[in-house]
Each structure stands twice: as structure tokens, then as C-alpha cells.
PDB file of C-alpha atoms and ligand atoms in Angstrom:
ATOM      1  CA  MET R   1      30.570 154.047 107.464  1.00 90.00           C
ATOM      2  CA  THR R   2      30.091 157.794 107.407  1.00 92.00           C
ATOM      3  CA  GLY R   3      32.371 160.182 105.520  1.00 94.00           C
ATOM      4  CA  LYS R   4      34.121 161.414 108.637  1.00 95.00           C
ATOM      5  CA  THR R   5      35.055 157.861 109.682  1.00 97.00           C
ATOM      6  CA  HIS R   6      36.385 157.192 106.177  1.00 97.00           C
ATOM      7  CA  ALA R   7      38.374 160.456 106.201  1.00 97.00           C
ATOM      8  CA  LEU R   8      39.858 159.565 109.574  1.00 98.00           C
ATOM      9  CA  GLY R   9      40.531 156.018 108.368  1.00 98.00           C
ATOM     10  CA  GLY R  10      42.530 157.556 105.527  1.00 98.00           C
ATOM     11  CA  ILE R  11      44.453 159.775 107.952  1.00 98.00           C
ATOM     12  CA  ALA R  12      45.303 156.870 110.280  1.00 98.00           C
ATOM     13  CA  ALA R  13      46.339 154.606 107.405  1.00 98.00           C
ATOM     14  CA  GLY R  14      48.346 157.366 105.685  1.00 97.00           C
ATOM     15  CA  LEU R  15      50.227 158.308 108.854  1.00 97.00           C
ATOM     16  CA  ALA R  16      50.892 154.652 109.740  1.00 97.00           C
ATOM     17  CA  TYR R  17      52.278 154.038 106.261  1.00 96.00           C
ATOM     18  CA  ALA R  18      54.370 157.239 106.344  1.00 95.00           C
ATOM     19  CA  HIS R  19      55.748 156.148 109.706  1.00 94.00           C
ATOM     20  CA  MET R  20      56.663 152.691 108.391  1.00 94.00           C
ATOM     21  CA  THR R  21      58.120 153.761 105.060  1.00 94.00           C
ATOM     22  CA  GLY R  22      59.499 157.268 105.665  1.00 90.00           C
ATOM     23  CA  GLN R  23      57.349 158.677 102.852  1.00 90.00           C
ATOM     24  CA  PRO R  24      56.524 162.422 103.171  1.00 93.00           C
ATOM     25  CA  PRO R  25      53.652 162.388 105.698  1.00 93.00           C
ATOM     26  CA  VAL R  26      51.741 165.465 104.504  1.00 94.00           C
ATOM     27  CA  ILE R  27      51.476 164.299 100.866  1.00 95.00           C
ATOM     28  CA  MET R  28      50.870 160.742 102.001  1.00 94.00           C
ATOM     29  CA  THR R  29      48.090 161.674 104.419  1.00 96.00           C
ATOM     30  CA  GLY R  30      46.466 164.171 102.057  1.00 97.00           C
ATOM     31  CA  ALA R  31      46.305 161.535  99.327  1.00 97.00           C
ATOM     32  CA  ALA R  32      45.065 158.936 101.824  1.00 98.00           C
ATOM     33  CA  ILE R  33      42.145 161.189 102.848  1.00 97.00           C
ATOM     34  CA  VAL R  34      41.145 161.526  99.180  1.00 97.00           C
ATOM     35  CA  GLY R  35      41.565 157.740  98.778  1.00 97.00           C
ATOM     36  CA  GLY R  36      39.501 157.162 101.912  1.00 97.00           C
ATOM     37  CA  LEU R  37      36.593 159.153 100.476  1.00 97.00           C
ATOM     38  CA  LEU R  38      36.925 158.265  96.774  1.00 96.00           C
ATOM     39  CA  PRO R  39      35.126 154.864  96.676  1.00 97.00           C
ATOM     40  CA  ASP R  40      31.870 156.472  97.866  1.00 96.00           C
ATOM     41  CA  ILE R  41      31.740 158.493  94.667  1.00 94.00           C
ATOM     42  CA  CYS R  42      29.168 155.844  93.713  1.00 93.00           C
ATOM     43  CA  HIS R  43      26.835 157.402  96.286  1.00 91.00           C
ATOM     44  CA  SER R  44      25.550 160.908  95.432  1.00 87.00           C
ATOM     45  CA  GLY R  45      24.829 161.750  99.089  1.00 89.00           C
ATOM     46  CA  SER R  46      28.437 161.072 100.165  1.00 91.00           C
ATOM     47  CA  LYS R  47      31.009 163.795 100.831  1.00 90.00           C
ATOM     48  CA  ILE R  48      32.773 163.242  97.508  1.00 91.00           C
ATOM     49  CA  GLY R  49      29.519 162.533  95.664  1.00 93.00           C
ATOM     50  CA  ARG R  50      28.203 165.965  96.645  1.00 94.00           C
ATOM     51  CA  LYS R  51      31.397 167.564  95.316  1.00 93.00           C
ATOM     52  CA  LEU R  52      31.162 165.762  91.963  1.00 93.00           C
ATOM     53  CA  PRO R  53      27.410 165.188  91.509  1.00 93.00           C
ATOM     54  CA  LEU R  54      27.464 164.436  87.800  1.00 93.00           C
ATOM     55  CA  ILE R  55      30.235 161.832  87.911  1.00 93.00           C
ATOM     56  CA  SER R  56      28.683 160.388  91.032  1.00 94.00           C
ATOM     57  CA  LYS R  57      25.226 159.989  89.475  1.00 94.00           C
ATOM     58  CA  LEU R  58      26.750 158.461  86.349  1.00 94.00           C
ATOM     59  CA  ILE R  59      28.790 155.887  88.296  1.00 93.00           C
ATOM     60  CA  ASN R  60      25.779 155.061  90.447  1.00 93.00           C
ATOM     61  CA  LEU R  61      23.626 154.618  87.366  1.00 93.00           C
ATOM     62  CA  ILE R  62      26.115 152.286  85.647  1.00 94.00           C
ATOM     63  CA  PHE R  63      27.405 150.269  88.589  1.00 92.00           C
ATOM     64  CA  GLY R  64      25.132 150.884  91.584  1.00 88.00           C
ATOM     65  CA  HIS R  65      26.375 151.425  95.142  1.00 87.00           C
ATOM     66  CA  ARG R  66      29.438 149.677  96.648  1.00 91.00           C
ATOM     67  CA  THR R  67      30.293 147.617  93.577  1.00 95.00           C
ATOM     68  CA  PHE R  68      32.926 148.775  91.060  1.00 96.00           C
ATOM     69  CA  THR R  69      34.366 151.592  93.203  1.00 97.00           C
ATOM     70  CA  HIS R  70      34.682 149.163  96.128  1.00 97.00           C
ATOM     71  CA  SER R  71      36.561 146.469  94.191  1.00 97.00           C
ATOM     72  CA  LEU R  72      40.102 145.286  93.531  1.00 97.00           C
ATOM     73  CA  LEU R  73      39.492 146.130  89.876  1.00 97.00           C
ATOM     74  CA  PHE R  74      38.973 149.818  90.786  1.00 97.00           C
ATOM     75  CA  LEU R  75      42.118 149.734  92.927  1.00 97.00           C
ATOM     76  CA  ILE R  76      44.175 148.304  90.046  1.00 97.00           C
ATOM     77  CA  ILE R  77      42.808 150.896  87.587  1.00 97.00           C
ATOM     78  CA  ILE R  78      43.620 153.773  89.980  1.00 97.00           C
ATOM     79  CA  ALA R  79      47.136 152.380  90.580  1.00 96.00           C
ATOM     80  CA  PHE R  80      47.656 152.043  86.827  1.00 96.00           C
ATOM     81  CA  ILE R  81      46.461 155.608  86.088  1.00 96.00           C
ATOM     82  CA  MET R  82      48.620 157.043  88.888  1.00 96.00           C
ATOM     83  CA  ASN R  83      51.726 155.123  87.807  1.00 93.00           C
ATOM     84  CA  ARG R  84      51.217 156.027  84.201  1.00 95.00           C
ATOM     85  CA  PHE R  85      50.292 159.714  84.440  1.00 95.00           C
ATOM     86  CA  ILE R  86      51.169 161.124  87.852  1.00 93.00           C
ATOM     87  CA  GLN R  87      54.260 159.152  88.878  1.00 90.00           C
ATOM     88  CA  ILE R  88      54.595 160.593  92.371  1.00 93.00           C
ATOM     89  CA  GLU R  89      55.143 157.620  94.656  1.00 93.00           C
ATOM     90  CA  ALA R  90      53.805 159.207  97.853  1.00 93.00           C
ATOM     91  CA  LEU R  91      50.605 160.325  96.079  1.00 95.00           C
ATOM     92  CA  THR R  92      49.985 156.905  94.545  1.00 96.00           C
ATOM     93  CA  ALA R  93      50.782 155.036  97.757  1.00 96.00           C
ATOM     94  CA  GLY R  94      48.628 157.424  99.813  1.00 96.00           C
ATOM     95  CA  LEU R  95      45.680 157.079  97.458  1.00 97.00           C
ATOM     96  CA  ILE R  96      45.918 153.264  97.423  1.00 97.00           C
ATOM     97  CA  ILE R  97      46.291 153.050 101.202  1.00 97.00           C
ATOM     98  CA  GLY R  98      43.298 155.365 101.624  1.00 98.00           C
ATOM     99  CA  ILE R  99      41.141 153.290  99.264  1.00 98.00           C
ATOM    100  CA  LEU R 100      42.181 150.102 101.086  1.00 98.00           C
ATOM    101  CA  SER R 101      41.235 151.669 104.429  1.00 98.00           C
ATOM    102  CA  HIS R 102      37.818 152.463 102.942  1.00 97.00           C
ATOM    103  CA  TYR R 103      37.334 148.838 101.826  1.00 98.00           C
ATOM    104  CA  VAL R 104      38.306 147.493 105.254  1.00 97.00           C
ATOM    105  CA  LEU R 105      35.924 149.885 107.033  1.00 97.00           C
ATOM    106  CA  ASP R 106      33.016 149.072 104.700  1.00 96.00           C
ATOM    107  CA  MET R 107      33.712 145.338 105.123  1.00 97.00           C
ATOM    108  CA  ALA R 108      32.897 145.899 108.789  1.00 96.00           C
ATOM    109  CA  THR R 109      29.358 147.015 107.884  1.00 95.00           C
ATOM    110  CA  ARG R 110      26.333 144.793 107.330  1.00 93.00           C
ATOM    111  CA  ASN R 111      26.123 145.349 103.553  1.00 92.00           C
ATOM    112  CA  GLY R 112      29.790 144.572 102.926  1.00 95.00           C
ATOM    113  CA  ILE R 113      31.374 145.322  99.541  1.00 96.00           C
ATOM    114  CA  LYS R 114      31.637 143.680  96.124  1.00 96.00           C
ATOM    115  CA  LEU R 115      35.415 143.341  96.397  1.00 97.00           C
ATOM    116  CA  PHE R 116      35.683 141.016  93.401  1.00 97.00           C
ATOM    117  CA  PHE R 117      33.361 142.998  91.100  1.00 96.00           C
ATOM    118  CA  PRO R 118      32.246 142.122  88.372  1.00 94.00           C
ATOM    119  CA  LEU R 119      31.698 138.943  90.412  1.00 95.00           C
ATOM    120  CA  GLY R 120      28.670 139.458  92.653  1.00 92.00           C
ATOM    121  CA  LEU R 121      30.284 138.022  95.785  1.00 96.00           C
ATOM    122  CA  THR R 122      29.729 140.189  98.874  1.00 96.00           C
ATOM    123  CA  VAL R 123      32.754 140.430 101.171  1.00 97.00           C
ATOM    124  CA  LYS R 124      32.349 141.390 104.829  1.00 97.00           C
ATOM    125  CA  PHE R 125      33.792 140.512 108.197  1.00 97.00           C
ATOM    126  CA  PRO R 126      32.036 137.860 110.313  1.00 96.00           C
ATOM    127  CA  LEU R 127      31.181 140.605 112.805  1.00 93.00           C
ATOM    128  CA  THR R 128      29.595 143.718 111.294  1.00 95.00           C
ATOM    129  CA  ILE R 129      28.207 147.005 112.582  1.00 94.00           C
ATOM    130  CA  ARG R 130      25.529 149.516 111.638  1.00 91.00           C
ATOM    131  CA  THR R 131      26.655 152.747 109.935  1.00 88.00           C
ATOM    132  CA  GLY R 132      26.362 155.739 112.241  1.00 87.00           C
ATOM    133  CA  GLY R 133      25.736 153.662 115.379  1.00 90.00           C
ATOM    134  CA  LEU R 134      27.612 153.400 118.683  1.00 94.00           C
ATOM    135  CA  ALA R 135      30.037 150.827 117.257  1.00 94.00           C
ATOM    136  CA  GLU R 136      31.034 153.272 114.520  1.00 95.00           C
ATOM    137  CA  ASN R 137      31.737 155.894 117.205  1.00 96.00           C
ATOM    138  CA  ILE R 138      34.029 153.388 118.921  1.00 96.00           C
ATOM    139  CA  ILE R 139      35.827 152.676 115.630  1.00 96.00           C
ATOM    140  CA  PHE R 140      36.102 156.443 115.081  1.00 97.00           C
ATOM    141  CA  SER R 141      37.738 156.828 118.511  1.00 97.00           C
ATOM    142  CA  ILE R 142      40.200 154.005 117.812  1.00 97.00           C
ATOM    143  CA  LEU R 143      41.104 155.606 114.463  1.00 98.00           C
ATOM    144  CA  ALA R 144      41.572 158.973 116.203  1.00 98.00           C
ATOM    145  CA  ALA R 145      43.898 157.360 118.776  1.00 98.00           C
ATOM    146  CA  ALA R 146      45.836 155.610 115.981  1.00 97.00           C
ATOM    147  CA  SER R 147      46.110 158.917 114.078  1.00 97.00           C
ATOM    148  CA  PHE R 148      47.522 160.659 117.151  1.00 97.00           C
ATOM    149  CA  TYR R 149      49.934 157.814 117.805  1.00 97.00           C
ATOM    150  CA  PHE R 150      51.304 157.614 114.258  1.00 96.00           C
ATOM    151  CA  GLY R 151      51.162 161.398 113.861  1.00 96.00           C
ATOM    152  CA  PHE R 152      53.352 161.712 116.945  1.00 95.00           C
ATOM    153  CA  GLN R 153      55.737 159.030 115.658  1.00 93.00           C
ATOM    154  CA  VAL R 154      56.070 160.800 112.323  1.00 92.00           C
ATOM    155  CA  LEU R 155      56.525 164.186 114.011  1.00 90.00           C
ATOM    156  CA  GLN R 156      59.279 162.800 116.235  1.00 88.00           C
ATOM    157  CA  PHE R 157      61.205 161.853 113.146  1.00 80.00           C
ATOM    158  CA  TYR R 158      61.250 165.481 112.018  1.00 79.00           C
ATOM    159  CA  ILE R 159      62.165 167.189 115.312  1.00 76.00           C
TER     160      ILE R 159
HETATM  161 ZN1  LIG K   1      31.929 152.916 100.818  1.00 69.88          ZN
END
């Protein structure tokens, strides 16, 4: 999936979670956008990879693309670091939700992800799509509709 689909995936997931849990939606969604983009740090051409080229190249060199940063192990490490050093629930939850949304979206693509890294097993849905194609545009539209829906729900709570 492209960066904009992942960013929107983070927004939709963050708003949905804020709606369900009553967590502060702005912090939640902001963290979820970062989480939605973070796993592609393994790819130097990605949005986040271009922002942090050195770290990105290093991770790509060590692990390759869509392996460690697309795994449950990465998710656990991020959750541990956040719980240990940051300790702001909405930030941690937003980041985790965003990363999960990234995994789900990439599992819908042909290459899938190495969810159980260091095991080499590729995980993907039975039906997959091509990145940047028409199907991704449809997914993007669904995510936009979901973002509006949950955004409206969250807003209603505050007015
Ligand atoms: Zn990815």
C-alpha cells in the first residue's frame, strides 16, 4: 500500500478506537498516523524512510523489506518501549493501533508480511491487491468514509 493509504488507515483506526474507548481523539489519531507509517521505515523510498534515511537504510540492510518492522515482535518491542519510557496511554494505544492497521493493509497486498519474523512465514489474505491500483483506490475511499464516520461520532461526543 502507498503511504497515503497507510496514513489514512491510521486515521480511521485511531478515530474508531477513540470512539470506542473515549481516549483523547487528537493524540490517539496523531499517534495512529505515525504508527500507520512507521513499519515502512524498512523501505527508504517510503514517507517515513525519506524522513529518516539513515535509520531506514540501516534497518533495510539488516532485515530487508517487510520483515522485522512488519512483525508481532516489532509490535511487542514498541509497546514495551512506550510503556517503559513514555507512559502516555493514548500515545501507546494510538501507535499500536496504527501499526496494526499497517499490518492489516499490507496483508491485503500480494507480497504479504513476515508477521512472525524471525520465522520466514509470509502472512497475507486469501484475496490480495496490487499496490497503487484501482483496488487500493477503493480501499482508500472506504478508509476515508470510515474516518468521516468515526470522526463525526467522536466530534458528537464533544459538542
Ligand atoms: Zn508496509
